[in-house]
Amino acid sequence: MSIILEEISEALKKGKAKTVKEKVQQAIDEGIPPKTILDDAMLKSMGEIGVKFKANEIFVPEVLVAARALNAGLAILEPLLAAQGIEPIGTAVIGTVRGDLHDIGKNLVAMMLRGAGLEVIDAGVDVSTDKFLELAEQNNAQIICMSSLLTTTMEATGEIIKEMEDRGVRNKYKIMIGGAPVTAEFAKKVNADYYTPDAATAAEVAKEIVSSH
Ligand code: B1M
């Protein structure tokens, strides 16, 4: 790997957003293709962050600063990638379900999904069935991701899926759910397609879903 790509990779892992931004611009000026910068430096190191996070070698603050650095670099790369017609590998809508305002975990999942190459539409917190469906429809999403942190709002996940079934649109999307109180057993009970325990696994599974879609 060229030195500049290694520098971007290292700066991203350390969460140095300003350095990532400067080095990404420098790499572009040196003629390195945006897709190479994205894949070989940024997504690669974000993937490594995900592995370490999953293994409890690093924690939420480190992931958040790395993700912020990723976003700083992406802001420069995105218009160039779009101009070259490089498409994201798929689209996911993500939100914290109605009644629930916790968003730290949801934001982490969103960042990891972006790190895996997906376009992520963030619906925010306290998200209704209408909002999930409206954004999924508008953006041709393949996946709807629902986060819940309270035992009470966890039930809203099941209600939202039921409402999607009642409207006859449930099977248009793969539904992934997660959050501290959620379990695989619960996901099965409420007819979600996937439960993932953490942001890194969510990104791995989302990648598999869109590649087999
Ligand atoms: Co709240 N809160 N909170 N809170 N809060 C918990 C969840 C609680 C366990 C604390 C406790 O009592 N021990 C408890 C829930 C109890 C229960 O239901 N069993 C609780 C409560 C009761 C409340 C209030 C009701 C308190 C009150 O007002 N009386 C209130 C509810 C407000 C509402 O939502 N309507 C409330 C409010 C808040 C704050 C606003 C103060 C703040 C949220 C700030 C914010 O998010 N912007 C807050 C916080 C920070 C917490 C704790 C301390 C930390 C949550 C967190 O961010 N964890 C939490 C206690 C705890 O968990 N230790 C607590 C870090 C985050 C990275 O982890 O979100 O689990 P987590 O995400 C993980 C995985 O779960 C997974 O990936 C992430 C990491 O890889 N994941 C997914 C998450 N979403 C996923 C989706 C996926 C896949 C994986 O696919 C789609």
PDB file of C-alpha atoms and ligand atoms in Angstrom:
ATOM      1  CA  MET A   1       0.000   0.000   0.000  1.00  0.00           C
ATOM      2  CA  SER A   2       1.265   3.493  -0.790  1.00  0.00           C
ATOM      3  CA  ILE A   3       2.459   5.622   2.103  1.00  0.00           C
ATOM      4  CA  ILE A   4      -0.387   8.104   1.852  1.00  0.00           C
ATOM      5  CA  LEU A   5      -2.995   5.329   2.045  1.00  0.00           C
ATOM      6  CA  GLU A   6      -1.259   3.922   5.103  1.00  0.00           C
ATOM      7  CA  GLU A   7      -1.287   7.389   6.656  1.00  0.00           C
ATOM      8  CA  ILE A   8      -5.030   7.734   6.029  1.00  0.00           C
ATOM      9  CA  SER A   9      -5.625   4.285   7.489  1.00  0.00           C
ATOM     10  CA  GLU A  10      -3.605   5.034  10.636  1.00  0.00           C
ATOM     11  CA  ALA A  11      -5.180   8.484  11.143  1.00  0.00           C
ATOM     12  CA  LEU A  12      -8.659   6.991  10.782  1.00  0.00           C
ATOM     13  CA  LYS A  13      -7.964   4.301  13.366  1.00  0.00           C
ATOM     14  CA  LYS A  14      -6.736   6.990  15.768  1.00  0.00           C
ATOM     15  CA  GLY A  15      -9.839   9.070  15.073  1.00  0.00           C
ATOM     16  CA  LYS A  16      -7.897  12.031  13.665  1.00  0.00           C
ATOM     17  CA  ALA A  17     -10.623  13.537  11.499  1.00  0.00           C
ATOM     18  CA  LYS A  18      -8.655  16.622  10.411  1.00  0.00           C
ATOM     19  CA  THR A  19      -5.650  14.521   9.302  1.00  0.00           C
ATOM     20  CA  VAL A  20      -7.911  12.077   7.440  1.00  0.00           C
ATOM     21  CA  LYS A  21      -9.516  14.983   5.602  1.00  0.00           C
ATOM     22  CA  GLU A  22      -6.161  16.528   4.641  1.00  0.00           C
ATOM     23  CA  LYS A  23      -4.594  13.224   3.600  1.00  0.00           C
ATOM     24  CA  VAL A  24      -7.617  12.182   1.549  1.00  0.00           C
ATOM     25  CA  GLN A  25      -7.385  15.484  -0.340  1.00  0.00           C
ATOM     26  CA  GLN A  26      -3.640  14.950  -0.787  1.00  0.00           C
ATOM     27  CA  ALA A  27      -4.208  11.423  -2.118  1.00  0.00           C
ATOM     28  CA  ILE A  28      -6.748  12.756  -4.625  1.00  0.00           C
ATOM     29  CA  ASP A  29      -4.311  15.484  -5.696  1.00  0.00           C
ATOM     30  CA  GLU A  30      -1.667  12.774  -6.203  1.00  0.00           C
ATOM     31  CA  GLY A  31      -4.041  11.020  -8.591  1.00  0.00           C
ATOM     32  CA  ILE A  32      -5.038   8.024  -6.445  1.00  0.00           C
ATOM     33  CA  PRO A  33      -8.544   6.900  -7.516  1.00  0.00           C
ATOM     34  CA  PRO A  34     -11.258   7.766  -4.935  1.00  0.00           C
ATOM     35  CA  LYS A  35     -12.438   4.130  -4.937  1.00  0.00           C
ATOM     36  CA  THR A  36      -8.924   2.964  -3.988  1.00  0.00           C
ATOM     37  CA  ILE A  37      -8.776   5.507  -1.157  1.00  0.00           C
ATOM     38  CA  LEU A  38     -12.181   4.351   0.056  1.00  0.00           C
ATOM     39  CA  ASP A  39     -11.586   0.600  -0.165  1.00  0.00           C
ATOM     40  CA  ASP A  40      -7.889   0.214   0.599  1.00  0.00           C
ATOM     41  CA  ALA A  41      -7.526   2.854   3.302  1.00  0.00           C
ATOM     42  CA  MET A  42     -10.845   3.866   4.820  1.00  0.00           C
ATOM     43  CA  LEU A  43     -13.175   0.851   4.681  1.00  0.00           C
ATOM     44  CA  LYS A  44     -10.300  -1.481   5.420  1.00  0.00           C
ATOM     45  CA  SER A  45      -9.364   0.310   8.631  1.00  0.00           C
ATOM     46  CA  MET A  46     -13.019   0.761   9.630  1.00  0.00           C
ATOM     47  CA  GLY A  47     -13.369  -3.018   9.199  1.00  0.00           C
ATOM     48  CA  GLU A  48     -10.404  -3.512  11.530  1.00  0.00           C
ATOM     49  CA  ILE A  49     -12.034  -1.168  14.054  1.00  0.00           C
ATOM     50  CA  GLY A  50     -15.182  -3.321  13.862  1.00  0.00           C
ATOM     51  CA  VAL A  51     -13.219  -6.506  14.554  1.00  0.00           C
ATOM     52  CA  LYS A  52     -11.465  -4.962  17.569  1.00  0.00           C
ATOM     53  CA  PHE A  53     -14.736  -3.540  18.897  1.00  0.00           C
ATOM     54  CA  LYS A  54     -16.373  -6.931  18.662  1.00  0.00           C
ATOM     55  CA  ALA A  55     -13.455  -8.515  20.512  1.00  0.00           C
ATOM     56  CA  ASN A  56     -13.710  -5.860  23.279  1.00  0.00           C
ATOM     57  CA  GLU A  57     -10.215  -4.621  22.465  1.00  0.00           C
ATOM     58  CA  ILE A  58     -11.573  -1.107  21.922  1.00  0.00           C
ATOM     59  CA  PHE A  59     -14.749   0.574  23.158  1.00  0.00           C
ATOM     60  CA  VAL A  60     -17.550   2.948  22.140  1.00  0.00           C
ATOM     61  CA  PRO A  61     -15.536   6.225  22.362  1.00  0.00           C
ATOM     62  CA  GLU A  62     -12.774   4.915  20.072  1.00  0.00           C
ATOM     63  CA  VAL A  63     -15.335   3.670  17.564  1.00  0.00           C
ATOM     64  CA  LEU A  64     -17.184   6.984  17.602  1.00  0.00           C
ATOM     65  CA  VAL A  65     -14.041   9.036  16.922  1.00  0.00           C
ATOM     66  CA  ALA A  66     -12.944   6.630  14.176  1.00  0.00           C
ATOM     67  CA  ALA A  67     -16.407   6.880  12.634  1.00  0.00           C
ATOM     68  CA  ARG A  68     -16.237  10.662  12.779  1.00  0.00           C
ATOM     69  CA  ALA A  69     -12.892  10.519  10.960  1.00  0.00           C
ATOM     70  CA  LEU A  70     -14.422   8.146   8.395  1.00  0.00           C
ATOM     71  CA  ASN A  71     -17.256  10.622   7.821  1.00  0.00           C
ATOM     72  CA  ALA A  72     -14.780  13.506   7.399  1.00  0.00           C
ATOM     73  CA  GLY A  73     -13.016  11.579   4.627  1.00  0.00           C
ATOM     74  CA  LEU A  74     -16.273  10.394   3.078  1.00  0.00           C
ATOM     75  CA  ALA A  75     -17.482  13.993   2.762  1.00  0.00           C
ATOM     76  CA  ILE A  76     -14.613  14.613   0.314  1.00  0.00           C
ATOM     77  CA  LEU A  77     -14.883  11.292  -1.488  1.00  0.00           C
ATOM     78  CA  GLU A  78     -18.644  11.000  -1.894  1.00  0.00           C
ATOM     79  CA  PRO A  79     -19.141  13.628  -4.644  1.00  0.00           C
ATOM     80  CA  LEU A  80     -16.187  12.166  -6.571  1.00  0.00           C
ATOM     81  CA  LEU A  81     -17.478   8.611  -6.233  1.00  0.00           C
ATOM     82  CA  ALA A  82     -20.959   9.703  -7.281  1.00  0.00           C
ATOM     83  CA  ALA A  83     -19.520  11.505 -10.326  1.00  0.00           C
ATOM     84  CA  GLN A  84     -17.762   8.267 -11.318  1.00  0.00           C
ATOM     85  CA  GLY A  85     -21.033   6.375 -10.976  1.00  0.00           C
ATOM     86  CA  ILE A  86     -19.762   4.236  -8.120  1.00  0.00           C
ATOM     87  CA  GLU A  87     -22.839   3.005  -6.347  1.00  0.00           C
ATOM     88  CA  PRO A  88     -23.178   1.923  -2.735  1.00  0.00           C
ATOM     89  CA  ILE A  89     -23.595  -1.859  -2.374  1.00  0.00           C
ATOM     90  CA  GLY A  90     -27.133  -1.407  -1.029  1.00  0.00           C
ATOM     91  CA  THR A  91     -29.391   0.798   1.059  1.00  0.00           C
ATOM     92  CA  ALA A  92     -30.630   0.514   4.627  1.00  0.00           C
ATOM     93  CA  VAL A  93     -33.021   2.658   6.618  1.00  0.00           C
ATOM     94  CA  ILE A  94     -32.196   2.769  10.302  1.00  0.00           C
ATOM     95  CA  GLY A  95     -33.981   4.235  13.299  1.00  0.00           C
ATOM     96  CA  THR A  96     -34.724   3.871  16.991  1.00  0.00           C
ATOM     97  CA  VAL A  97     -38.325   2.728  17.370  1.00  0.00           C
ATOM     98  CA  ARG A  98     -41.199   4.917  18.536  1.00  0.00           C
ATOM     99  CA  GLY A  99     -41.135   5.925  22.180  1.00  0.00           C
ATOM    100  CA  ASP A 100     -37.372   5.401  22.412  1.00  0.00           C
ATOM    101  CA  LEU A 101     -34.834   8.239  22.376  1.00  0.00           C
ATOM    102  CA  HIS A 102     -31.579   6.273  22.800  1.00  0.00           C
ATOM    103  CA  ASP A 103     -29.403   6.770  19.746  1.00  0.00           C
ATOM    104  CA  ILE A 104     -25.774   6.015  20.604  1.00  0.00           C
ATOM    105  CA  GLY A 105     -25.969   2.337  19.613  1.00  0.00           C
ATOM    106  CA  LYS A 106     -28.128   3.131  16.579  1.00  0.00           C
ATOM    107  CA  ASN A 107     -25.564   5.714  15.416  1.00  0.00           C
ATOM    108  CA  LEU A 108     -22.783   3.176  15.817  1.00  0.00           C
ATOM    109  CA  VAL A 109     -24.667   0.637  13.738  1.00  0.00           C
ATOM    110  CA  ALA A 110     -25.315   3.306  11.074  1.00  0.00           C
ATOM    111  CA  MET A 111     -21.631   4.196  10.934  1.00  0.00           C
ATOM    112  CA  MET A 112     -20.531   0.569  10.669  1.00  0.00           C
ATOM    113  CA  LEU A 113     -23.053  -0.022   7.882  1.00  0.00           C
ATOM    114  CA  ARG A 114     -21.662   2.995   6.031  1.00  0.00           C
ATOM    115  CA  GLY A 115     -18.191   1.625   6.696  1.00  0.00           C
ATOM    116  CA  ALA A 116     -19.278  -1.611   4.998  1.00  0.00           C
ATOM    117  CA  GLY A 117     -20.237   0.311   1.856  1.00  0.00           C
ATOM    118  CA  LEU A 118     -23.996   0.713   2.292  1.00  0.00           C
ATOM    119  CA  GLU A 119     -25.958   3.896   1.867  1.00  0.00           C
ATOM    120  CA  VAL A 120     -27.659   4.521   5.209  1.00  0.00           C
ATOM    121  CA  ILE A 121     -30.757   6.644   5.626  1.00  0.00           C
ATOM    122  CA  ASP A 122     -30.950   7.616   9.278  1.00  0.00           C
ATOM    123  CA  ALA A 123     -34.558   8.128  10.383  1.00  0.00           C
ATOM    124  CA  GLY A 124     -33.451   9.282  13.845  1.00  0.00           C
ATOM    125  CA  VAL A 125     -35.191   8.372  17.094  1.00  0.00           C
ATOM    126  CA  ASP A 126     -38.847   7.802  18.074  1.00  0.00           C
ATOM    127  CA  VAL A 127     -39.536   6.487  14.575  1.00  0.00           C
ATOM    128  CA  SER A 128     -43.050   5.438  13.534  1.00  0.00           C
ATOM    129  CA  THR A 129     -44.062   2.696  11.119  1.00  0.00           C
ATOM    130  CA  ASP A 130     -45.047   5.384   8.588  1.00  0.00           C
ATOM    131  CA  LYS A 131     -41.622   7.012   8.738  1.00  0.00           C
ATOM    132  CA  PHE A 132     -39.719   3.711   8.373  1.00  0.00           C
ATOM    133  CA  LEU A 133     -41.841   2.747   5.372  1.00  0.00           C
ATOM    134  CA  GLU A 134     -41.811   6.182   3.750  1.00  0.00           C
ATOM    135  CA  LEU A 135     -38.007   6.363   3.840  1.00  0.00           C
ATOM    136  CA  ALA A 136     -37.579   2.742   2.741  1.00  0.00           C
ATOM    137  CA  GLU A 137     -39.894   3.314  -0.212  1.00  0.00           C
ATOM    138  CA  GLN A 138     -38.357   6.659  -1.223  1.00  0.00           C
ATOM    139  CA  ASN A 139     -34.827   5.278  -1.147  1.00  0.00           C
ATOM    140  CA  ASN A 140     -35.450   1.793  -2.540  1.00  0.00           C
ATOM    141  CA  ALA A 141     -33.987   0.273   0.609  1.00  0.00           C
ATOM    142  CA  GLN A 142     -33.409  -3.462   0.945  1.00  0.00           C
ATOM    143  CA  ILE A 143     -33.073  -3.420   4.730  1.00  0.00           C
ATOM    144  CA  ILE A 144     -34.955  -1.774   7.594  1.00  0.00           C
ATOM    145  CA  CYS A 145     -32.942  -1.645  10.830  1.00  0.00           C
ATOM    146  CA  MET A 146     -34.697  -1.022  14.131  1.00  0.00           C
ATOM    147  CA  SER A 147     -32.958  -0.298  17.398  1.00  0.00           C
ATOM    148  CA  SER A 148     -34.589  -0.337  20.855  1.00  0.00           C
ATOM    149  CA  LEU A 149     -33.032   0.085  24.286  1.00  0.00           C
ATOM    150  CA  LEU A 150     -36.001  -0.219  26.621  1.00  0.00           C
ATOM    151  CA  THR A 151     -37.940  -3.340  27.455  1.00  0.00           C
ATOM    152  CA  THR A 152     -41.117  -1.323  26.775  1.00  0.00           C
ATOM    153  CA  THR A 153     -40.079   0.018  23.358  1.00  0.00           C
ATOM    154  CA  MET A 154     -38.687  -3.365  22.350  1.00  0.00           C
ATOM    155  CA  GLU A 155     -42.358  -4.349  22.081  1.00  0.00           C
ATOM    156  CA  ALA A 156     -42.868  -1.482  19.602  1.00  0.00           C
ATOM    157  CA  THR A 157     -40.487  -3.323  17.255  1.00  0.00           C
ATOM    158  CA  GLY A 158     -42.935  -6.223  17.095  1.00  0.00           C
ATOM    159  CA  GLU A 159     -45.893  -3.860  16.648  1.00  0.00           C
ATOM    160  CA  ILE A 160     -44.167  -2.071  13.752  1.00  0.00           C
ATOM    161  CA  ILE A 161     -43.462  -5.394  12.014  1.00  0.00           C
ATOM    162  CA  LYS A 162     -47.103  -6.410  12.566  1.00  0.00           C
ATOM    163  CA  GLU A 163     -48.258  -3.106  11.040  1.00  0.00           C
ATOM    164  CA  MET A 164     -46.036  -3.756   8.032  1.00  0.00           C
ATOM    165  CA  GLU A 165     -47.618  -7.207   7.681  1.00  0.00           C
ATOM    166  CA  ASP A 166     -51.120  -5.707   7.917  1.00  0.00           C
ATOM    167  CA  ARG A 167     -50.243  -3.259   5.139  1.00  0.00           C
ATOM    168  CA  GLY A 168     -48.930  -6.078   2.956  1.00  0.00           C
ATOM    169  CA  VAL A 169     -45.403  -4.620   2.689  1.00  0.00           C
ATOM    170  CA  ARG A 170     -43.546  -6.729   5.239  1.00  0.00           C
ATOM    171  CA  ASN A 171     -41.846  -8.953   2.693  1.00  0.00           C
ATOM    172  CA  LYS A 172     -40.500  -6.098   0.585  1.00  0.00           C
ATOM    173  CA  TYR A 173     -37.725  -5.619   3.140  1.00  0.00           C
ATOM    174  CA  LYS A 174     -35.325  -7.583   5.274  1.00  0.00           C
ATOM    175  CA  ILE A 175     -35.810  -6.480   8.847  1.00  0.00           C
ATOM    176  CA  MET A 176     -32.895  -6.419  11.270  1.00  0.00           C
ATOM    177  CA  ILE A 177     -33.415  -5.613  14.936  1.00  0.00           C
ATOM    178  CA  GLY A 178     -31.069  -5.047  17.847  1.00  0.00           C
ATOM    179  CA  GLY A 179     -30.394  -3.122  21.032  1.00  0.00           C
ATOM    180  CA  ALA A 180     -29.492  -4.084  24.592  1.00  0.00           C
ATOM    181  CA  PRO A 181     -32.713  -5.902  25.636  1.00  0.00           C
ATOM    182  CA  VAL A 182     -33.286  -7.587  22.253  1.00  0.00           C
ATOM    183  CA  THR A 183     -32.451 -11.272  21.768  1.00  0.00           C
ATOM    184  CA  ALA A 184     -32.470 -13.747  18.899  1.00  0.00           C
ATOM    185  CA  GLU A 185     -35.440 -15.449  20.517  1.00  0.00           C
ATOM    186  CA  PHE A 186     -37.368 -12.168  20.650  1.00  0.00           C
ATOM    187  CA  ALA A 187     -36.522 -11.455  17.001  1.00  0.00           C
ATOM    188  CA  LYS A 188     -37.976 -14.820  16.052  1.00  0.00           C
ATOM    189  CA  LYS A 189     -41.101 -14.168  18.104  1.00  0.00           C
ATOM    190  CA  VAL A 190     -41.827 -10.839  16.372  1.00  0.00           C
ATOM    191  CA  ASN A 191     -40.989 -12.165  12.898  1.00  0.00           C
ATOM    192  CA  ALA A 192     -37.864 -10.072  12.286  1.00  0.00           C
ATOM    193  CA  ASP A 193     -35.449 -11.553   9.731  1.00  0.00           C
ATOM    194  CA  TYR A 194     -32.269 -10.904  11.679  1.00  0.00           C
ATOM    195  CA  TYR A 195     -31.104 -10.114  15.172  1.00  0.00           C
ATOM    196  CA  THR A 196     -27.548  -8.851  15.566  1.00  0.00           C
ATOM    197  CA  PRO A 197     -25.943  -8.192  18.943  1.00  0.00           C
ATOM    198  CA  ASP A 198     -23.546  -5.400  17.980  1.00  0.00           C
ATOM    199  CA  ALA A 199     -22.695  -2.867  15.302  1.00  0.00           C
ATOM    200  CA  ALA A 200     -19.877  -4.881  13.725  1.00  0.00           C
ATOM    201  CA  THR A 201     -22.090  -7.964  13.302  1.00  0.00           C
ATOM    202  CA  ALA A 202     -24.911  -5.768  11.979  1.00  0.00           C
ATOM    203  CA  ALA A 203     -22.562  -4.505   9.243  1.00  0.00           C
ATOM    204  CA  GLU A 204     -21.422  -8.033   8.345  1.00  0.00           C
ATOM    205  CA  VAL A 205     -24.993  -9.286   8.112  1.00  0.00           C
ATOM    206  CA  ALA A 206     -26.172  -6.240   6.124  1.00  0.00           C
ATOM    207  CA  LYS A 207     -23.374  -6.835   3.621  1.00  0.00           C
ATOM    208  CA  GLU A 208     -24.469 -10.472   3.239  1.00  0.00           C
ATOM    209  CA  ILE A 209     -28.113  -9.458   2.807  1.00  0.00           C
ATOM    210  CA  VAL A 210     -27.444  -6.982   0.004  1.00  0.00           C
ATOM    211  CA  SER A 211     -25.006  -9.257  -1.789  1.00  0.00           C
ATOM    212  CA  SER A 212     -27.543 -12.100  -1.885  1.00  0.00           C
ATOM    213  CA  HIS A 213     -30.464  -9.781  -2.763  1.00  0.00           C
TER     214      HIS A 213
HETATM  215 CO1  B1M B   1     -31.469   5.222  29.241  1.00  0.00          CO
HETATM  216  N1  B1M B   1     -31.946   3.438  29.902  1.00  0.00           N
HETATM  217  N2  B1M B   1     -33.248   5.876  29.720  1.00  0.00           N
HETATM  218  N3  B1M B   1     -30.813   6.957  28.689  1.00  0.00           N
HETATM  219  N4  B1M B   1     -29.765   4.454  29.163  1.00  0.00           N
HETATM  220  C1  B1M B   1     -30.945   2.380  29.696  1.00  0.00           C
HETATM  221  C2  B1M B   1     -31.183   1.661  28.403  1.00  0.00           C
HETATM  222  C3  B1M B   1     -31.211   1.472  30.987  1.00  0.00           C
HETATM  223  C4  B1M B   1     -30.804   0.015  30.800  1.00  0.00           C
HETATM  224  C5  B1M B   1     -30.504   2.106  32.216  1.00  0.00           C
HETATM  225  C6  B1M B   1     -30.801   1.367  33.513  1.00  0.00           C
HETATM  226  O1  B1M B   1     -31.810   1.576  34.095  1.00  0.00           O
HETATM  227  N5  B1M B   1     -29.909   0.504  33.931  1.00  0.00           N
HETATM  228  C7  B1M B   1     -32.746   1.681  31.204  1.00  0.00           C
HETATM  229  C8  B1M B   1     -33.658   0.692  30.495  1.00  0.00           C
HETATM  230  C9  B1M B   1     -34.283  -0.296  31.444  1.00  0.00           C
HETATM  231  C10 B1M B   1     -35.151  -1.252  30.719  1.00  0.00           C
HETATM  232  O2  B1M B   1     -35.950  -0.934  29.898  1.00  0.00           O
HETATM  233  N6  B1M B   1     -34.965  -2.507  31.049  1.00  0.00           N
HETATM  234  C11 B1M B   1     -32.928   3.108  30.716  1.00  0.00           C
HETATM  235  C12 B1M B   1     -34.002   3.940  31.071  1.00  0.00           C
HETATM  236  C13 B1M B   1     -34.986   3.375  32.073  1.00  0.00           C
HETATM  237  C14 B1M B   1     -34.172   5.245  30.546  1.00  0.00           C
HETATM  238  C15 B1M B   1     -35.306   6.240  30.833  1.00  0.00           C
HETATM  239  C16 B1M B   1     -36.720   5.624  30.872  1.00  0.00           C
HETATM  240  C17 B1M B   1     -34.936   6.927  32.156  1.00  0.00           C
HETATM  241  C18 B1M B   1     -36.006   7.877  32.659  1.00  0.00           C
HETATM  242  O3  B1M B   1     -36.253   8.893  32.081  1.00  0.00           O
HETATM  243  N7  B1M B   1     -36.618   7.437  33.744  1.00  0.00           N
HETATM  244  C19 B1M B   1     -35.176   7.255  29.683  1.00  0.00           C
HETATM  245  C20 B1M B   1     -35.996   6.831  28.460  1.00  0.00           C
HETATM  246  C21 B1M B   1     -36.058   7.900  27.416  1.00  0.00           C
HETATM  247  C22 B1M B   1     -36.691   7.353  26.148  1.00  0.00           C
HETATM  248  O4  B1M B   1     -35.998   6.718  25.392  1.00  0.00           O
HETATM  249  N8  B1M B   1     -37.963   7.574  25.976  1.00  0.00           N
HETATM  250  C23 B1M B   1     -33.708   7.126  29.382  1.00  0.00           C
HETATM  251  C24 B1M B   1     -32.937   8.155  28.873  1.00  0.00           C
HETATM  252  C25 B1M B   1     -31.589   8.092  28.617  1.00  0.00           C
HETATM  253  C26 B1M B   1     -30.724   9.294  28.220  1.00  0.00           C
HETATM  254  C27 B1M B   1     -31.446  10.298  27.334  1.00  0.00           C
HETATM  255  C28 B1M B   1     -30.286   9.965  29.495  1.00  0.00           C
HETATM  256  C29 B1M B   1     -29.479   8.588  27.582  1.00  0.00           C
HETATM  257  C30 B1M B   1     -29.599   8.385  26.057  1.00  0.00           C
HETATM  258  C31 B1M B   1     -28.744   9.355  25.280  1.00  0.00           C
HETATM  259  C32 B1M B   1     -28.713   8.978  23.838  1.00  0.00           C
HETATM  260  O5  B1M B   1     -28.827   7.855  23.421  1.00  0.00           O
HETATM  261  N9  B1M B   1     -28.539  10.012  23.038  1.00  0.00           N
HETATM  262  C33 B1M B   1     -29.549   7.209  28.233  1.00  0.00           C
HETATM  263  C34 B1M B   1     -28.458   6.300  28.284  1.00  0.00           C
HETATM  264  C35 B1M B   1     -27.138   6.837  27.789  1.00  0.00           C
HETATM  265  C36 B1M B   1     -28.591   4.991  28.762  1.00  0.00           C
HETATM  266  C37 B1M B   1     -27.478   3.930  29.015  1.00  0.00           C
HETATM  267  C38 B1M B   1     -26.737   4.407  30.263  1.00  0.00           C
HETATM  268  C39 B1M B   1     -26.478   3.700  27.914  1.00  0.00           C
HETATM  269  C40 B1M B   1     -27.086   3.334  26.563  1.00  0.00           C
HETATM  270  C41 B1M B   1     -26.014   3.387  25.502  1.00  0.00           C
HETATM  271  O6  B1M B   1     -25.934   4.340  24.755  1.00  0.00           O
HETATM  272  N10 B1M B   1     -25.141   2.379  25.495  1.00  0.00           N
HETATM  273  C42 B1M B   1     -28.332   2.629  29.265  1.00  0.00           C
HETATM  274  C43 B1M B   1     -27.704   1.683  30.287  1.00  0.00           C
HETATM  275  C44 B1M B   1     -26.765   0.708  29.623  1.00  0.00           C
HETATM  276  O7  B1M B   1     -27.020   0.212  28.543  1.00  0.00           O
HETATM  277  N11 B1M B   1     -25.702   0.421  30.292  1.00  0.00           N
HETATM  278  C45 B1M B   1     -29.692   3.144  29.494  1.00  0.00           C
HETATM  279  C46 B1M B   1     -23.996   2.325  24.577  1.00  0.00           C
HETATM  280  C47 B1M B   1     -24.442   1.780  23.219  1.00  0.00           C
HETATM  281  C48 B1M B   1     -23.259   1.694  22.277  1.00  0.00           C
HETATM  282  O8  B1M B   1     -24.936   0.485  23.426  1.00  0.00           O
HETATM  283  O9  B1M B   1     -27.261   1.124  22.653  1.00  0.00           O
HETATM  284  O10 B1M B   1     -26.790  -1.185  23.613  1.00  0.00           O
HETATM  285  P1  B1M B   1     -26.332  -0.019  22.861  1.00  0.00           P
HETATM  286  O11 B1M B   1     -25.965  -0.474  21.363  1.00  0.00           O
HETATM  287  C49 B1M B   1     -25.168  -1.624  21.146  1.00  0.00           C
HETATM  288  C50 B1M B   1     -25.971  -2.906  20.929  1.00  0.00           C
HETATM  289  O12 B1M B   1     -27.137  -2.952  21.704  1.00  0.00           O
HETATM  290  C51 B1M B   1     -26.176  -2.948  19.453  1.00  0.00           C
HETATM  291  O13 B1M B   1     -25.032  -2.310  18.901  1.00  0.00           O
HETATM  292  C52 B1M B   1     -24.490  -1.372  19.827  1.00  0.00           C
HETATM  293  C53 B1M B   1     -22.994  -1.579  19.984  1.00  0.00           C
HETATM  294  O14 B1M B   1     -22.393  -2.365  19.109  1.00  0.00           O
HETATM  295  N12 B1M B   1     -27.342  -2.336  18.829  1.00  0.00           N
HETATM  296  C54 B1M B   1     -27.821  -2.857  17.670  1.00  0.00           C
HETATM  297  C55 B1M B   1     -28.050  -1.244  19.138  1.00  0.00           C
HETATM  298  N13 B1M B   1     -29.018  -1.035  18.230  1.00  0.00           N
HETATM  299  C56 B1M B   1     -28.889  -2.014  17.307  1.00  0.00           C
HETATM  300  C57 B1M B   1     -29.622  -2.263  16.134  1.00  0.00           C
HETATM  301  C58 B1M B   1     -29.244  -3.371  15.371  1.00  0.00           C
HETATM  302  C59 B1M B   1     -28.193  -4.196  15.750  1.00  0.00           C
HETATM  303  C60 B1M B   1     -27.471  -3.953  16.899  1.00  0.00           C
HETATM  304  O15 B1M B   1     -29.873  -3.715  14.229  1.00  0.00           O
HETATM  305  C61 B1M B   1     -30.809  -2.863  13.696  1.00  0.00           C
END
